[in-house]
């Protein structure tokens, strides 16, 4: 289905222990939004701004995958834009998103640029391109926008095993894109920028604690699910590309061994 202008854009925010009204202002939300706030209880708020309606759901359960799934469950717009509490959205982002989908009427998902610190950057789109199985693993959730009807038709959701608050570090975003591709959804990356990552007031990421042994083992587990029999090849490619920043404390040989250990742990689980 081709969307006609204007289309309704809704930001789906994953947050932890936030004052949600203050958060909406800090993020510069200029559209409808659904905020899922993981805290110590349950509550619902709804309010209107000059840009649209914001709904907020407090929940005590933890896990970024669960948070994103909950937001997606309550979404009701044409286009959903996933985001996090540490993203400040670009002024006019709603128009940028609308225009991108009008320019790519066959797109189910469009991945946008978001400015981050150089040491955290995993991608930067220089031109419009289609995303395939071999290049989808670099994109964070806050770059993802998509047609709600396509998400629901494909019955896709975020993994509860990966990401902040889950058993294994990050990766729920890559697994989500993998499932979308397998469902036949068309994914494009575009050079338009929709926001910037800013430091969290609590200090640091909710999942990243440095390039530790757990980081590399968890990455190996993730690559097993992302790439199957090619997991070892992609693990080596990942380390060679990022060794200058990631392997200062753990040498690349040991890091590769740890990733392979993570891969093998899931192979043994399947056999068992």
Coordinates of C-alpha atoms in Angstrom, one line a residue:
X1 CA 0.0 0.0 0.0
X2 CA 1.4 3.4 -1.0
X3 CA 0.9 6.1 1.6
X4 CA -0.3 9.5 0.5
X5 CA 0.9 12.7 2.1
X6 CA 0.5 13.6 4.9
X7 CA 1.1 10.4 6.8
X8 CA 1.0 10.1 10.6
X9 CA 4.3 9.6 12.3
X10 CA 4.6 8.3 15.8
X11 CA 7.8 8.0 17.9
X12 CA 8.1 4.8 20.0
X13 CA 10.4 5.6 23.0
X14 CA 12.1 3.1 25.2
X15 CA 13.1 4.7 28.6
X16 CA 14.2 3.7 32.1
X17 CA 13.1 5.6 35.2
X18 CA 12.2 8.9 33.5
X19 CA 10.0 11.8 34.2
X20 CA 8.1 11.2 31.0
X21 CA 6.8 14.7 30.4
X22 CA 10.2 16.2 30.9
X23 CA 11.6 13.5 28.6
X24 CA 9.3 14.3 25.8
X25 CA 10.4 17.9 25.9
X26 CA 14.1 17.0 26.2
X27 CA 13.8 14.7 23.2
X28 CA 12.0 17.4 21.2
X29 CA 9.1 15.2 20.2
X30 CA 7.1 16.9 17.5
X31 CA 4.6 14.2 16.7
X32 CA 2.5 11.6 18.3
X33 CA 4.5 9.3 20.6
X34 CA 4.3 6.2 22.8
X35 CA 6.7 6.2 25.7
X36 CA 7.3 2.9 27.6
X37 CA 9.1 3.8 30.9
X38 CA 10.6 0.9 32.8
X39 CA 10.5 1.9 36.5
X40 CA 9.2 0.5 39.8
X41 CA 5.5 0.4 39.2
X42 CA 2.6 0.8 36.8
X43 CA 0.9 3.9 35.5
X44 CA -0.6 5.4 32.4
X45 CA -0.5 9.1 31.3
X46 CA -1.9 10.8 28.2
X47 CA -1.5 14.4 27.2
X48 CA -1.6 16.6 24.1
X49 CA 1.0 19.0 22.7
X50 CA 0.8 21.4 19.8
X51 CA 2.3 18.5 17.7
X52 CA 0.1 15.6 18.7
X53 CA -0.8 13.1 21.4
X54 CA 1.7 11.4 23.8
X55 CA 0.8 8.3 25.7
X56 CA 3.1 6.9 28.4
X57 CA 3.1 3.4 30.0
X58 CA 5.0 2.8 33.2
X59 CA 6.0 -0.9 33.7
X60 CA 8.1 -2.7 36.4
X61 CA 9.4 -5.4 34.1
X62 CA 12.8 -5.0 32.5
X63 CA 14.3 -5.5 29.1
X64 CA 14.6 -3.2 26.1
X65 CA 13.1 -5.8 23.8
X66 CA 10.0 -6.0 26.0
X67 CA 9.9 -2.2 26.1
X68 CA 10.0 -1.9 22.3
X69 CA 7.4 -4.6 21.8
X70 CA 5.1 -2.9 24.3
X71 CA 5.4 0.4 22.4
X72 CA 4.8 -1.4 19.1
X73 CA 1.7 -3.0 20.6
X74 CA 0.2 0.3 21.4
X75 CA 1.2 2.1 18.2
X76 CA -1.5 3.4 16.0
X77 CA 0.1 5.6 13.3
X78 CA 1.0 5.0 9.7
X79 CA 4.8 5.2 10.4
X80 CA 6.6 4.2 13.6
X81 CA 10.0 5.6 14.5
X82 CA 11.8 3.8 17.3
X83 CA 13.9 5.9 19.7
X84 CA 15.6 5.9 23.1
X85 CA 15.7 8.3 26.0
X86 CA 19.1 9.6 25.0
X87 CA 18.1 10.7 21.5
X88 CA 17.4 14.4 20.8
X89 CA 15.3 14.5 17.6
X90 CA 16.1 16.8 14.8
X91 CA 13.8 19.8 14.4
X92 CA 11.4 18.9 11.6
X93 CA 12.1 15.1 11.8
X94 CA 8.4 14.3 11.1
X95 CA 8.7 16.0 7.7
X96 CA 12.0 14.2 7.0
X97 CA 10.4 10.8 7.8
X98 CA 7.3 11.5 5.8
X99 CA 9.3 12.7 2.7
X100 CA 11.5 9.6 2.8
X101 CA 8.6 7.2 2.7
X102 CA 6.9 9.2 -0.1
X103 CA 10.2 9.1 -2.1
X104 CA 10.4 5.3 -1.5
X105 CA 6.8 4.0 -1.8
X106 CA 7.9 0.4 -1.9
X107 CA 9.8 0.7 1.4
X108 CA 8.5 -1.1 4.5
X109 CA 11.4 0.1 6.6
X110 CA 13.7 3.1 6.2
X111 CA 16.9 3.5 8.3
X112 CA 18.0 7.1 9.0
X113 CA 21.2 8.6 10.2
X114 CA 21.6 9.6 13.9
X115 CA 24.7 11.5 15.1
X116 CA 26.7 9.7 17.8
X117 CA 30.1 9.9 19.3
X118 CA 32.8 8.6 16.9
X119 CA 33.7 5.7 19.1
X120 CA 30.1 4.5 19.1
X121 CA 29.4 4.9 15.4
X122 CA 28.6 1.7 13.6
X123 CA 27.2 3.2 10.4
X124 CA 26.6 6.4 8.5
X125 CA 24.5 6.4 5.3
X126 CA 26.1 8.4 2.5
X127 CA 23.5 7.5 -0.1
X128 CA 20.2 5.8 -0.6
X129 CA 20.7 2.0 -0.7
X130 CA 18.7 -1.2 -0.1
X131 CA 19.6 -3.2 2.9
X132 CA 20.2 -6.9 2.6
X133 CA 21.2 -9.9 4.8
X134 CA 25.0 -9.1 4.6
X135 CA 24.7 -5.4 5.7
X136 CA 21.8 -5.2 8.2
X137 CA 23.8 -5.9 11.3
X138 CA 25.1 -2.3 11.8
X139 CA 21.9 -0.4 12.4
X140 CA 20.7 0.5 15.9
X141 CA 17.0 0.5 16.8
X142 CA 16.9 4.3 16.9
X143 CA 17.7 4.4 13.2
X144 CA 14.6 2.3 12.4
X145 CA 11.3 3.6 11.1
X146 CA 8.7 1.5 9.4
X147 CA 5.1 1.1 8.3
X148 CA 3.0 -0.2 11.2
X149 CA 0.8 -2.2 8.8
X150 CA 3.9 -4.0 7.5
X151 CA 5.2 -4.8 10.9
X152 CA 1.8 -6.3 11.9
X153 CA 1.4 -8.2 8.7
X154 CA 4.8 -9.7 9.1
X155 CA 4.2 -10.4 12.8
X156 CA 7.7 -9.3 13.8
X157 CA 8.9 -8.4 17.3
X158 CA 12.0 -7.7 19.3
X159 CA 13.9 -10.5 21.0
X160 CA 13.6 -10.8 24.8
X161 CA 17.1 -12.5 25.0
X162 CA 19.2 -9.6 23.7
X163 CA 19.6 -5.9 24.7
X164 CA 19.7 -3.9 27.9
X165 CA 18.1 -5.7 30.8
X166 CA 18.2 -9.1 29.0
X167 CA 20.6 -12.1 29.3
X168 CA 22.8 -11.1 26.4
X169 CA 24.1 -7.6 25.8
X170 CA 22.9 -5.8 22.7
X171 CA 21.6 -7.1 19.4
X172 CA 17.8 -7.0 19.6
X173 CA 17.8 -4.4 16.8
X174 CA 19.9 -6.5 14.4
X175 CA 17.7 -9.6 15.1
X176 CA 14.6 -7.5 14.5
X177 CA 15.9 -6.4 11.1
X178 CA 16.8 -10.0 10.2
X179 CA 13.3 -11.1 11.0
X180 CA 11.9 -8.3 8.9
X181 CA 14.0 -9.3 5.9
X182 CA 13.0 -12.9 6.3
X183 CA 9.4 -11.8 6.3
X184 CA 10.0 -10.2 2.9
X185 CA 9.9 -6.6 4.0
X186 CA 11.9 -4.1 1.9
X187 CA 14.5 -2.1 3.8
X188 CA 16.3 1.0 2.6
X189 CA 18.9 3.2 4.3
X190 CA 18.9 7.0 3.5
X191 CA 21.4 9.8 4.2
X192 CA 18.9 12.0 6.0
X193 CA 19.6 12.7 9.7
X194 CA 16.8 12.7 12.3
X195 CA 18.6 13.2 15.6
X196 CA 21.6 13.0 17.9
X197 CA 22.6 10.8 20.8
X198 CA 23.4 12.7 23.9
X199 CA 24.9 11.4 27.2
X200 CA 22.4 9.9 29.7
X201 CA 22.0 11.9 32.9
X202 CA 22.6 8.6 34.8
X203 CA 25.9 8.3 33.0
X204 CA 26.6 5.7 30.4
X205 CA 24.7 3.0 28.5
X206 CA 22.2 0.7 30.2
X207 CA 24.1 -2.3 28.7
X208 CA 27.6 -1.4 27.7
X209 CA 30.3 -1.8 30.3
X210 CA 33.3 -1.9 28.1
X211 CA 34.9 -4.5 25.8
X212 CA 34.9 -7.2 28.4
X213 CA 35.0 -11.0 28.0
X214 CA 31.2 -11.0 28.4
X215 CA 30.9 -8.4 25.5
X216 CA 32.7 -10.7 23.1
X217 CA 31.0 -13.9 24.3
X218 CA 27.6 -12.3 23.9
X219 CA 28.5 -11.0 20.5
X220 CA 29.4 -14.5 19.5
X221 CA 26.0 -15.7 20.7
X222 CA 24.4 -13.0 18.7
X223 CA 26.3 -13.8 15.5
X224 CA 25.2 -17.4 15.8
X225 CA 21.6 -16.2 15.4
X226 CA 22.4 -13.6 12.8
X227 CA 24.6 -15.5 10.5
X228 CA 24.3 -19.3 11.2
X229 CA 27.2 -21.2 9.6
X230 CA 28.9 -18.0 8.6
X231 CA 29.0 -16.7 12.2
X232 CA 32.8 -17.4 12.5
X233 CA 33.6 -15.5 9.3
X234 CA 31.5 -12.5 10.3
X235 CA 33.0 -12.6 13.8
X236 CA 36.5 -12.3 12.3
X237 CA 35.4 -9.6 10.0
X238 CA 33.9 -7.6 12.9
X239 CA 37.1 -7.8 14.9
X240 CA 39.4 -6.9 12.1
X241 CA 37.3 -3.9 11.3
X242 CA 37.1 -2.7 14.9
X243 CA 40.3 -4.0 16.5
X244 CA 41.8 -0.5 17.1
X245 CA 39.0 0.5 19.3
X246 CA 37.8 -2.8 20.8
X247 CA 41.0 -4.8 21.4
X248 CA 43.1 -2.5 23.5
X249 CA 42.7 -4.6 26.7
X250 CA 41.7 -8.0 25.2
X251 CA 43.9 -8.9 22.2
X252 CA 42.2 -9.7 19.0
X253 CA 43.2 -13.4 19.2
X254 CA 41.5 -13.8 22.6
X255 CA 38.5 -11.8 21.5
X256 CA 38.0 -14.1 18.5
X257 CA 38.3 -17.1 20.8
X258 CA 35.6 -15.6 23.1
X259 CA 33.3 -14.9 20.2
X260 CA 33.8 -18.5 18.9
X261 CA 33.0 -19.7 22.4
X262 CA 29.8 -17.8 22.3
X263 CA 28.9 -19.3 18.9
X264 CA 29.7 -22.9 20.0
X265 CA 27.6 -22.5 23.2
X266 CA 24.5 -22.1 21.0
X267 CA 25.5 -25.0 18.7
X268 CA 25.8 -27.2 21.8
X269 CA 22.4 -26.0 23.0
X270 CA 20.8 -27.0 19.7
X271 CA 22.4 -30.5 19.8
X272 CA 21.3 -30.9 23.4

